[in-house]
Amino acid sequence: MRHFKHVALSAAAGLAALLFCAPSASAATGTGPGLNPPREEVFQLVAKQTQGGLVDVDGSGGPSLGDEFVLSGNLFRGSLAVGTYSEICTLTRFAPADEFDLQCAADLALSQGQLTVQGRFTVTTAGPGNIDLAITGGTGRYRTAHGFVHAVNVSDTESRLTVHLTL
């Protein structure tokens, strides 16, 4: 169980990296019709987990369908804290040798609104690897948001992410 929990929390922390904040710099593109064509903003952040826990739904101490990983933390641009995040990941498939799938839903609280992210990825004994999840919407400035977030784990509690946000 200890190895499973460590790998799972590390994977979920990597997913936490899928969370992002309002960019101060962007690469804008506009190829759509109309007066305000969609634009893509690409920026990088660091997600640092501050809290995390495992909900073992069957009490077995090992992986089982429905187990949940609940995480929260802070988002940084350089040394400046720019937002917070929270996420819940549910174990939806497991196999021998500590391989499992996590289905995750997350939100990001920012000064200009909230962003939502979700998706599924596989974790192996080597870790979750690179993670790409969909931006599914938002509120405020982000009410028309879509795109994706690419995350790379730096440690068990810290991840680098590149956000591809289309508004």
mmCIF file of C-alpha atoms in Angstrom:
data_model
loop_
_atom_site.group_PDB
_atom_site.id
_atom_site.type_symbol
_atom_site.label_atom_id
_atom_site.label_comp_id
_atom_site.label_asym_id
_atom_site.label_seq_id
_atom_site.Cartn_x
_atom_site.Cartn_y
_atom_site.Cartn_z
ATOM 1 C CA MET A 1 0.000 0.000 0.000
ATOM 2 C CA ARG A 2 2.797 2.424 0.818
ATOM 3 C CA HIS A 3 4.252 2.151 -2.715
ATOM 4 C CA PHE A 4 0.802 2.454 -4.293
ATOM 5 C CA LYS A 5 -0.057 5.519 -2.213
ATOM 6 C CA HIS A 6 3.321 7.134 -2.985
ATOM 7 C CA VAL A 7 3.000 6.508 -6.745
ATOM 8 C CA ALA A 8 -0.645 7.602 -6.763
ATOM 9 C CA LEU A 9 -0.070 10.819 -4.834
ATOM 10 C CA SER A 10 2.922 11.581 -7.039
ATOM 11 C CA ALA A 11 0.743 11.082 -10.112
ATOM 12 C CA ALA A 12 -2.021 13.210 -8.682
ATOM 13 C CA ALA A 13 0.516 15.889 -7.791
ATOM 14 C CA GLY A 14 1.608 15.804 -11.414
ATOM 15 C CA LEU A 15 -1.969 16.286 -12.411
ATOM 16 C CA ALA A 16 -2.099 19.225 -10.089
ATOM 17 C CA ALA A 17 0.383 20.713 -12.459
ATOM 18 C CA LEU A 18 -2.398 20.788 -14.977
ATOM 19 C CA LEU A 19 -3.719 23.794 -13.188
ATOM 20 C CA PHE A 20 -2.773 27.247 -14.257
ATOM 21 C CA CYS A 21 -3.351 30.941 -13.774
ATOM 22 C CA ALA A 22 -3.830 34.157 -15.660
ATOM 23 C CA PRO A 23 -0.817 34.712 -17.914
ATOM 24 C CA SER A 24 1.215 37.876 -17.911
ATOM 25 C CA ALA A 25 2.605 37.060 -21.348
ATOM 26 C CA SER A 26 1.010 35.183 -24.188
ATOM 27 C CA ALA A 27 1.369 34.079 -27.752
ATOM 28 C CA ALA A 28 -1.793 35.287 -29.445
ATOM 29 C CA THR A 29 -3.062 33.870 -32.687
ATOM 30 C CA GLY A 30 -6.248 34.664 -34.505
ATOM 31 C CA THR A 31 -7.390 32.619 -37.459
ATOM 32 C CA GLY A 32 -11.121 32.484 -36.779
ATOM 33 C CA PRO A 33 -13.842 34.635 -38.349
ATOM 34 C CA GLY A 34 -15.442 37.684 -36.772
ATOM 35 C CA LEU A 35 -14.269 40.805 -35.021
ATOM 36 C CA ASN A 36 -12.846 38.922 -32.041
ATOM 37 C CA PRO A 37 -11.239 35.723 -33.356
ATOM 38 C CA PRO A 38 -10.172 33.126 -30.771
ATOM 39 C CA ARG A 39 -6.679 33.601 -29.424
ATOM 40 C CA GLU A 40 -4.323 31.136 -27.806
ATOM 41 C CA GLU A 41 -2.277 32.066 -24.777
ATOM 42 C CA VAL A 42 0.661 29.797 -23.973
ATOM 43 C CA PHE A 43 2.379 30.178 -20.602
ATOM 44 C CA GLN A 44 4.270 28.203 -17.974
ATOM 45 C CA LEU A 45 3.637 27.784 -14.257
ATOM 46 C CA VAL A 46 4.717 25.699 -11.297
ATOM 47 C CA ALA A 47 2.131 23.884 -9.165
ATOM 48 C CA LYS A 48 3.150 23.115 -5.564
ATOM 49 C CA GLN A 49 0.992 20.746 -3.561
ATOM 50 C CA THR A 50 0.285 21.835 0.023
ATOM 51 C CA GLN A 51 -2.296 19.193 1.025
ATOM 52 C CA GLY A 52 -3.107 15.715 -0.191
ATOM 53 C CA GLY A 53 -4.866 12.606 0.953
ATOM 54 C CA LEU A 54 -6.109 9.196 -0.104
ATOM 55 C CA VAL A 55 -9.677 7.971 0.378
ATOM 56 C CA ASP A 56 -9.516 4.156 0.470
ATOM 57 C CA VAL A 57 -13.145 3.299 -0.344
ATOM 58 C CA ASP A 58 -13.032 -0.402 0.575
ATOM 59 C CA GLY A 59 -10.610 -0.094 3.502
ATOM 60 C CA SER A 60 -8.296 -2.763 2.061
ATOM 61 C CA GLY A 61 -5.164 -0.629 2.190
ATOM 62 C CA GLY A 62 -4.484 -1.399 -1.457
ATOM 63 C CA PRO A 63 -5.735 -0.062 -4.757
ATOM 64 C CA SER A 64 -9.391 -0.583 -5.537
ATOM 65 C CA LEU A 65 -11.842 0.932 -7.975
ATOM 66 C CA GLY A 66 -13.233 4.178 -6.648
ATOM 67 C CA ASP A 67 -10.269 5.116 -4.435
ATOM 68 C CA GLU A 68 -9.831 8.890 -4.536
ATOM 69 C CA PHE A 69 -6.873 11.218 -4.267
ATOM 70 C CA VAL A 70 -7.758 14.704 -3.048
ATOM 71 C CA LEU A 71 -5.168 17.464 -3.514
ATOM 72 C CA SER A 72 -4.799 21.204 -3.213
ATOM 73 C CA GLY A 73 -1.971 23.673 -3.505
ATOM 74 C CA ASN A 74 -0.599 26.910 -4.849
ATOM 75 C CA LEU A 75 0.327 28.065 -8.333
ATOM 76 C CA PHE A 76 3.422 30.119 -9.032
ATOM 77 C CA ARG A 77 4.790 32.195 -11.877
ATOM 78 C CA GLY A 78 8.439 32.478 -10.936
ATOM 79 C CA SER A 79 8.465 33.192 -7.185
ATOM 80 C CA LEU A 80 5.072 34.958 -7.239
ATOM 81 C CA ALA A 81 2.031 33.025 -5.978
ATOM 82 C CA VAL A 82 -0.737 33.610 -8.558
ATOM 83 C CA GLY A 83 -3.547 31.255 -7.554
ATOM 84 C CA THR A 84 -4.681 28.074 -5.873
ATOM 85 C CA TYR A 85 -6.040 24.767 -7.108
ATOM 86 C CA SER A 86 -7.974 21.774 -5.912
ATOM 87 C CA GLU A 87 -8.560 18.426 -7.558
ATOM 88 C CA ILE A 88 -10.084 15.019 -7.085
ATOM 89 C CA CYS A 89 -8.767 11.971 -8.936
ATOM 90 C CA THR A 90 -10.640 8.669 -8.929
ATOM 91 C CA LEU A 91 -8.992 5.320 -9.618
ATOM 92 C CA THR A 92 -10.953 3.871 -12.548
ATOM 93 C CA ARG A 93 -8.773 0.889 -13.553
ATOM 94 C CA PHE A 94 -5.937 -1.012 -11.967
ATOM 95 C CA ALA A 95 -3.702 -3.859 -13.059
ATOM 96 C CA PRO A 96 -0.857 -5.880 -11.543
ATOM 97 C CA ALA A 97 2.472 -4.141 -10.984
ATOM 98 C CA ASP A 98 0.933 -0.897 -9.698
ATOM 99 C CA GLU A 99 -0.430 0.244 -13.063
ATOM 100 C CA PHE A 100 -3.673 2.189 -12.826
ATOM 101 C CA ASP A 101 -5.781 4.880 -14.494
ATOM 102 C CA LEU A 102 -6.876 8.068 -12.788
ATOM 103 C CA GLN A 103 -9.870 10.142 -13.909
ATOM 104 C CA CYS A 104 -9.356 13.656 -12.562
ATOM 105 C CA ALA A 105 -11.387 16.845 -12.264
ATOM 106 C CA ALA A 106 -9.789 20.049 -11.062
ATOM 107 C CA ASP A 107 -10.526 23.725 -10.599
ATOM 108 C CA LEU A 108 -8.304 26.740 -10.366
ATOM 109 C CA ALA A 109 -9.262 29.825 -8.392
ATOM 110 C CA LEU A 110 -7.766 32.944 -9.963
ATOM 111 C CA SER A 111 -8.307 36.651 -9.540
ATOM 112 C CA GLN A 112 -10.132 36.848 -12.913
ATOM 113 C CA GLY A 113 -12.247 33.693 -12.583
ATOM 114 C CA GLN A 114 -12.063 29.926 -12.373
ATOM 115 C CA LEU A 115 -10.749 27.380 -14.862
ATOM 116 C CA THR A 116 -11.770 23.722 -15.002
ATOM 117 C CA VAL A 117 -9.671 20.803 -16.259
ATOM 118 C CA GLN A 118 -10.412 17.114 -16.576
ATOM 119 C CA GLY A 119 -9.316 13.870 -18.146
ATOM 120 C CA ARG A 120 -7.810 10.434 -17.633
ATOM 121 C CA PHE A 121 -4.241 9.176 -17.663
ATOM 122 C CA THR A 122 -2.340 5.989 -16.866
ATOM 123 C CA VAL A 123 0.230 5.703 -14.086
ATOM 124 C CA THR A 124 2.880 2.954 -14.071
ATOM 125 C CA THR A 125 5.698 2.097 -11.658
ATOM 126 C CA ALA A 126 7.789 4.661 -13.544
ATOM 127 C CA GLY A 127 5.222 7.368 -12.652
ATOM 128 C CA PRO A 128 2.608 9.157 -14.707
ATOM 129 C CA GLY A 129 5.051 10.474 -17.297
ATOM 130 C CA ASN A 130 3.855 13.478 -19.224
ATOM 131 C CA ILE A 131 0.224 14.401 -18.679
ATOM 132 C CA ASP A 132 -2.079 16.199 -21.116
ATOM 133 C CA LEU A 133 -5.607 17.069 -19.987
ATOM 134 C CA ALA A 134 -8.414 19.156 -21.466
ATOM 135 C CA ILE A 135 -9.421 22.621 -20.346
ATOM 136 C CA THR A 136 -13.186 22.192 -20.154
ATOM 137 C CA GLY A 137 -14.397 25.687 -19.267
ATOM 138 C CA GLY A 138 -14.370 28.412 -16.708
ATOM 139 C CA THR A 139 -15.982 31.505 -15.244
ATOM 140 C CA GLY A 140 -15.291 35.239 -15.451
ATOM 141 C CA ARG A 141 -12.520 36.007 -17.951
ATOM 142 C CA TYR A 142 -12.309 32.262 -18.648
ATOM 143 C CA ARG A 143 -16.008 31.646 -19.421
ATOM 144 C CA THR A 144 -15.199 30.616 -23.038
ATOM 145 C CA ALA A 145 -11.948 28.811 -22.202
ATOM 146 C CA HIS A 146 -10.828 25.608 -23.863
ATOM 147 C CA GLY A 147 -7.505 24.058 -24.812
ATOM 148 C CA PHE A 148 -5.153 21.749 -22.932
ATOM 149 C CA VAL A 149 -2.510 21.663 -20.236
ATOM 150 C CA HIS A 150 0.738 19.677 -20.442
ATOM 151 C CA ALA A 151 2.389 18.778 -17.113
ATOM 152 C CA VAL A 152 5.750 17.294 -16.171
ATOM 153 C CA ASN A 153 6.497 16.166 -12.592
ATOM 154 C CA VAL A 154 9.554 17.763 -10.994
ATOM 155 C CA SER A 155 9.073 16.007 -7.633
ATOM 156 C CA ASP A 156 6.318 14.306 -5.610
ATOM 157 C CA THR A 157 4.815 17.708 -4.769
ATOM 158 C CA GLU A 158 5.898 20.010 -7.597
ATOM 159 C CA SER A 159 5.153 20.088 -11.323
ATOM 160 C CA ARG A 160 5.999 22.288 -14.295
ATOM 161 C CA LEU A 161 3.174 22.933 -16.673
ATOM 162 C CA THR A 162 2.570 24.533 -20.008
ATOM 163 C CA VAL A 163 -0.921 25.877 -20.519
ATOM 164 C CA HIS A 164 -2.418 26.180 -24.016
ATOM 165 C CA LEU A 165 -5.476 28.313 -23.307
ATOM 166 C CA THR A 166 -7.838 29.387 -26.069
ATOM 167 C CA LEU A 167 -10.330 32.156 -25.308
#
